[in-house]
Backbone as JSON, one array per atom type, in Angstrom:
{
  "sequence": "MSPDQIRRHLLRANDVARRAASMGRHPFGALLVAPDGETVLAEQGNIDTVNHAESTLARHAAGTYPGAYLRDCTLITTFEPCAMCAGTVYWAGIGRVVFGASEEALLALTGNHDELSR",
  "N": [[0.68, -1.09, -0.15], [0.64, 2.2, -0.89], [2.06, 5.23, 0.51], [0.14, 7.19, -0.3], [-2.1, 5.98, -0.33], [-2.52, 4.98, 1.94], [-2.86, 7.21, 3.57], [-5.04, 8.61, 2.31], [-6.79, 6.42, 3.48], [-6.95, 6.38, 6.09], [-7.62, 9.23, 6.56], [-10.65, 8.75, 5.37], [-11.34, 6.67, 7.74], [-11.12, 8.24, 9.75], [-13.31, 9.86, 9.08], [-15.09, 7.92, 9.62], [-14.75, 7.86, 12.24], [-15.69, 10.25, 13.28], [-18.61, 10.39, 12.45], [-19.38, 8.28, 14.14], [-18.91, 9.46, 16.48], [-21.02, 11.55, 16.26], [-22.88, 10.19, 16.89], [-22.84, 9.8, 19.3], [-20.98, 8.3, 20.48], [-17.66, 6.76, 21.04], [-15.07, 8.31, 19.51], [-13.8, 6.9, 17.29], [-12.53, 5.01, 14.47], [-12.62, 2.61, 11.76], [-11.19, 0.52, 8.99], [-11.54, -2.1, 6.98], [-8.93, -2.92, 4.12], [-8.79, -4.39, 1.42], [-6.53, -6.77, -0.53], [-5.76, -5.19, -2.78], [-5.4, -2.78, -1.96], [-6.96, -0.73, -2.28], [-9.56, -1.09, -2.47], [-12.05, -0.81, -0.31], [-13.38, -2.68, 2.19], [-15.1, -2.86, 4.22], [-16.05, -0.9, 6.73], [-16.18, 0.68, 10.42], [-17.6, 2.1, 13.04], [-17.07, 2.9, 16.41], [-18.94, 1.1, 19.04], [-19.49, 0.9, 21.69], [-17.94, 0.53, 24.95], [-17.1, -1.98, 24.99], [-17.31, -3.1, 22.14], [-15.48, -2.23, 20.36], [-14.38, -0.5, 17.33], [-12.46, -1.74, 16.02], [-12.31, -4.22, 17.13], [-15.14, -5.25, 16.5], [-15.17, -4.82, 13.83], [-13.26, -6.72, 12.92], [-14.42, -9.2, 14.18], [-16.44, -9.33, 12.09], [-14.81, -9.53, 9.76], [-14.06, -11.93, 9.72], [-15.96, -13.79, 9.92], [-16.98, -13.61, 7.44], [-15.01, -13.29, 5.32], [-12.53, -15.8, 4.02], [-9.71, -16.92, 5.81], [-7.35, -17.07, 4.24], [-7.5, -14.92, 2.6], [-7.73, -13.0, 4.28], [-5.47, -12.56, 5.63], [-3.66, -11.21, 3.65], [-4.88, -8.62, 3.87], [-5.52, -5.25, 5.16], [-6.36, -3.59, 8.02], [-6.99, -0.45, 9.1], [-6.9, 1.79, 11.26], [-7.99, 4.66, 13.51], [-6.5, 5.05, 15.85], [-4.04, 3.36, 17.63], [-4.6, 0.16, 18.28], [-6.45, -1.35, 21.37], [-5.27, -3.6, 23.78], [-7.43, -5.64, 23.48], [-8.56, -5.12, 21.08], [-6.19, -5.56, 19.47], [-5.92, -8.66, 19.93], [-8.1, -9.49, 18.96], [-7.82, -8.5, 16.15], [-5.59, -10.4, 15.61], [-6.52, -12.79, 16.1], [-8.64, -13.14, 14.05], [-6.96, -13.11, 12.04], [-6.13, -10.82, 10.09], [-3.92, -9.57, 8.11], [-2.24, -7.1, 8.49], [-2.11, -3.98, 10.3], [-2.49, -0.76, 10.51], [-2.2, 2.45, 12.09], [-3.13, 5.8, 12.43], [-2.53, 7.22, 14.87], [-0.54, 6.69, 17.9], [-1.02, 4.97, 21.06], [-0.07, 6.55, 23.01], [-0.09, 9.14, 22.05], [-3.03, 9.25, 22.31], [-3.74, 9.06, 24.75], [-2.32, 11.59, 25.58], [-4.13, 13.59, 24.23], [-6.44, 13.0, 25.58], [-5.94, 12.69, 28.34], [-6.56, 11.95, 31.64], [-8.52, 10.26, 31.78], [-11.82, 8.79, 32.76], [-12.53, 6.54, 31.41], [-10.53, 5.55, 30.27], [-8.74, 4.33, 32.3], [-9.26, 1.73, 33.19]],
  "CA": [[-0.15, 0.09, -0.1], [1.51, 3.29, -0.98], [1.79, 6.41, 1.27], [-0.92, 8.23, -0.83], [-3.28, 5.23, -0.06], [-2.56, 4.91, 3.59], [-3.02, 8.61, 3.94], [-6.77, 8.43, 2.21], [-7.59, 5.42, 4.16], [-6.9, 7.21, 7.33], [-8.61, 10.47, 6.51], [-11.67, 7.93, 5.62], [-11.23, 6.18, 8.98], [-11.47, 9.77, 10.9], [-14.72, 10.39, 8.91], [-16.24, 7.09, 10.31], [-14.92, 7.97, 13.84], [-16.65, 11.48, 13.37], [-19.91, 9.42, 12.58], [-19.3, 7.76, 15.64], [-18.86, 10.57, 17.75], [-22.0, 12.31, 16.24], [-24.03, 9.47, 17.77], [-22.85, 9.78, 20.93], [-19.93, 7.42, 20.6], [-16.38, 7.25, 20.94], [-14.68, 8.8, 17.91], [-12.68, 5.7, 16.89], [-13.03, 4.55, 13.38], [-11.74, 1.55, 11.66], [-11.37, 0.12, 7.67], [-10.6, -3.04, 6.33], [-8.79, -2.63, 3.21], [-8.52, -5.35, 0.36], [-5.31, -6.52, -0.77], [-5.2, -4.23, -3.99], [-5.02, -1.49, -1.28], [-7.56, 0.74, -2.8], [-10.99, -1.45, -1.96], [-12.66, -0.96, 1.25], [-14.16, -3.9, 2.12], [-15.92, -2.81, 5.31], [-16.02, 0.0, 7.81], [-16.69, 0.55, 11.31], [-17.11, 3.33, 13.85], [-16.92, 2.52, 17.94], [-20.2, 1.03, 19.12], [-19.49, 1.08, 23.09], [-16.84, 0.13, 25.68], [-16.48, -3.24, 24.62], [-17.58, -3.43, 20.93], [-14.53, -1.08, 19.79], [-14.61, -0.33, 16.13], [-11.39, -2.44, 15.52], [-12.77, -5.55, 17.3], [-16.19, -5.57, 15.84], [-14.69, -4.84, 12.32], [-12.46, -7.89, 12.82], [-15.43, -10.26, 14.2], [-17.43, -9.56, 11.11], [-14.26, -10.07, 8.85], [-13.31, -13.41, 9.9], [-17.02, -14.71, 9.73], [-17.04, -13.02, 6.22], [-13.7, -13.67, 4.59], [-11.45, -16.73, 4.7], [-8.28, -16.42, 6.02], [-6.23, -16.6, 3.43], [-7.5, -13.65, 1.73], [-7.55, -11.73, 5.25], [-3.93, -12.41, 5.87], [-3.18, -10.21, 2.65], [-5.81, -7.16, 3.98], [-5.09, -4.37, 5.96], [-6.91, -2.99, 9.12], [-6.63, 0.72, 8.78], [-7.75, 2.33, 12.4], [-7.52, 6.12, 13.66], [-5.78, 5.21, 16.8], [-3.41, 2.47, 17.95], [-5.76, -0.83, 18.93], [-5.92, -1.85, 22.56], [-5.31, -4.98, 23.9], [-8.62, -6.33, 23.45], [-8.87, -4.97, 19.45], [-5.64, -6.28, 18.78], [-5.91, -9.96, 20.22], [-9.28, -9.89, 17.83], [-7.31, -8.56, 15.08], [-4.67, -11.48, 15.4], [-7.41, -14.03, 15.84], [-9.26, -13.0, 12.78], [-6.05, -13.36, 11.04], [-6.05, -10.03, 9.38], [-2.67, -9.55, 7.89], [-1.61, -5.81, 8.52], [-2.77, -3.14, 10.81], [-2.13, 0.33, 10.34], [-2.87, 3.59, 12.64], [-3.07, 7.01, 12.44], [-1.72, 7.59, 16.5], [-0.47, 5.85, 18.82], [-1.84, 5.13, 22.53], [0.5, 7.64, 23.95], [-1.05, 10.11, 21.54], [-4.38, 9.52, 22.53], [-3.58, 9.83, 26.32], [-2.03, 13.3, 25.74], [-5.23, 14.38, 24.14], [-7.45, 12.69, 26.63], [-5.84, 13.08, 29.84], [-6.48, 10.99, 32.7], [-10.05, 9.83, 31.48], [-12.11, 7.59, 33.9], [-13.08, 5.3, 30.81], [-9.38, 4.79, 29.55], [-7.81, 4.21, 33.01], [-9.33, 1.06, 33.98]],
  "C": [[0.84, 1.46, -0.14], [1.12, 4.55, -0.06], [0.32, 7.16, 1.19], [-2.33, 7.18, -0.22], [-3.38, 5.24, 1.32], [-3.34, 6.51, 4.13], [-4.87, 8.74, 3.69], [-7.58, 7.33, 2.99], [-7.9, 5.83, 5.42], [-7.61, 8.05, 7.28], [-10.41, 9.59, 6.25], [-11.97, 7.43, 7.22], [-11.58, 7.04, 10.15], [-12.51, 10.06, 10.49], [-15.76, 9.13, 9.53], [-15.95, 7.46, 11.71], [-15.66, 9.2, 14.28], [-17.99, 11.07, 13.5], [-20.23, 9.01, 13.75], [-19.6, 8.66, 16.74], [-20.22, 11.5, 17.71], [-23.08, 11.46, 16.4], [-23.77, 9.09, 18.96], [-21.63, 8.87, 21.43], [-18.4, 7.6, 20.81], [-15.78, 7.39, 20.15], [-13.43, 7.78, 17.7], [-13.3, 5.34, 15.38], [-12.08, 3.51, 12.59], [-12.17, 1.08, 10.06], [-10.7, -1.18, 7.89], [-10.76, -2.89, 4.92], [-8.52, -4.03, 2.4], [-7.21, -5.47, -0.23], [-4.91, -5.8, -1.72], [-5.2, -2.92, -3.3], [-5.76, -0.55, -1.69], [-9.31, 0.14, -2.21], [-11.07, -1.52, -0.63], [-13.91, -1.88, 1.41], [-15.38, -3.64, 3.49], [-15.35, -1.64, 6.04], [-16.84, 0.16, 9.24], [-16.33, 1.64, 12.64], [-17.26, 2.43, 15.51], [-18.25, 2.19, 17.99], [-20.09, 1.5, 20.87], [-18.11, 0.29, 23.86], [-16.41, -1.02, 25.61], [-16.53, -3.83, 23.35], [-16.84, -2.37, 20.46], [-14.71, -1.53, 18.16], [-13.75, -1.53, 15.44], [-11.86, -4.02, 15.72], [-13.89, -5.92, 16.35], [-15.82, -5.66, 14.4], [-13.83, -6.31, 12.16], [-13.44, -9.5, 13.1], [-16.23, -10.44, 12.66], [-16.25, -10.08, 9.66], [-13.97, -11.36, 8.95], [-14.77, -14.24, 9.79], [-17.22, -14.19, 8.14], [-16.15, -13.24, 5.15], [-12.87, -14.95, 4.94], [-10.21, -16.28, 4.89], [-7.27, -16.24, 5.45], [-6.31, -15.32, 2.81], [-7.57, -12.56, 3.04], [-6.11, -11.65, 5.6], [-3.59, -11.24, 4.71], [-4.35, -8.79, 2.62], [-5.21, -6.67, 4.7], [-6.03, -3.39, 6.93], [-6.43, -1.58, 9.29], [-7.62, 1.43, 9.98], [-7.11, 4.15, 12.91], [-6.43, 5.99, 14.79], [-5.13, 4.04, 17.27], [-4.51, 1.41, 18.87], [-5.46, -1.29, 20.34], [-5.57, -2.98, 22.69], [-6.21, -5.81, 23.4], [-8.8, -6.26, 21.85], [-7.46, -6.03, 18.7], [-5.42, -7.82, 19.02], [-6.95, -10.27, 19.12], [-8.44, -10.02, 16.55], [-6.51, -9.85, 14.95], [-5.34, -12.75, 15.33], [-7.87, -14.05, 14.51], [-7.98, -13.16, 11.62], [-5.52, -12.39, 9.8], [-4.37, -9.73, 9.2], [-1.58, -8.29, 8.55], [-2.28, -4.89, 9.3], [-1.63, -1.73, 10.77], [-2.9, 1.43, 11.08], [-2.58, 4.74, 12.41], [-2.2, 7.71, 13.57], [-1.71, 6.89, 17.26], [-1.29, 5.83, 20.35], [-1.47, 6.32, 23.18], [0.06, 8.88, 23.5], [-2.41, 10.57, 22.2], [-4.45, 9.73, 23.88], [-3.21, 11.25, 26.27], [-3.22, 13.84, 25.31], [-6.35, 13.98, 24.75], [-7.31, 13.06, 28.05], [-6.24, 11.88, 30.68], [-8.21, 10.5, 32.58], [-10.66, 8.95, 32.06], [-12.19, 5.95, 32.77], [-11.82, 4.71, 30.12], [-8.26, 4.18, 30.7], [-8.15, 2.82, 33.7], [-8.67, -0.14, 33.65]]
}
C-alpha cells in the first residue's frame, strides 16, 4: 500500500470516527482494506466500551472472508488498537494493521479519562 493510499484510508477512518462521535459514541473508526490497497471491504465506528471499531470489524471480517484472503488485507484505524482489539485482529487473521496515532498520543489528547484508566 502506498503512502498516498494509507493517507486516504486514514482520512476515511477519521470520517467514520466523526460519524461515531455524532451518534454519541467514542470517536474511533476502522476500515478493512482489500489486498489491492484500494477497495474498502468494511468500515466500522466505535459502538461502546466493549464493542470497539477494530474488534467489531475484525469479528465481522473473520465471519465473512477466508483466512487466506484476510492475511493479505489491512485494517486501518484512527488510533493504535487496545489489547482487546489487537487480540481480536490477530485471531481474525488480518495480516496488517496501520494506525493514525499511538496510544501515547491518545492519552496526551484525552488526559486521565475515567474510561481509559480501567
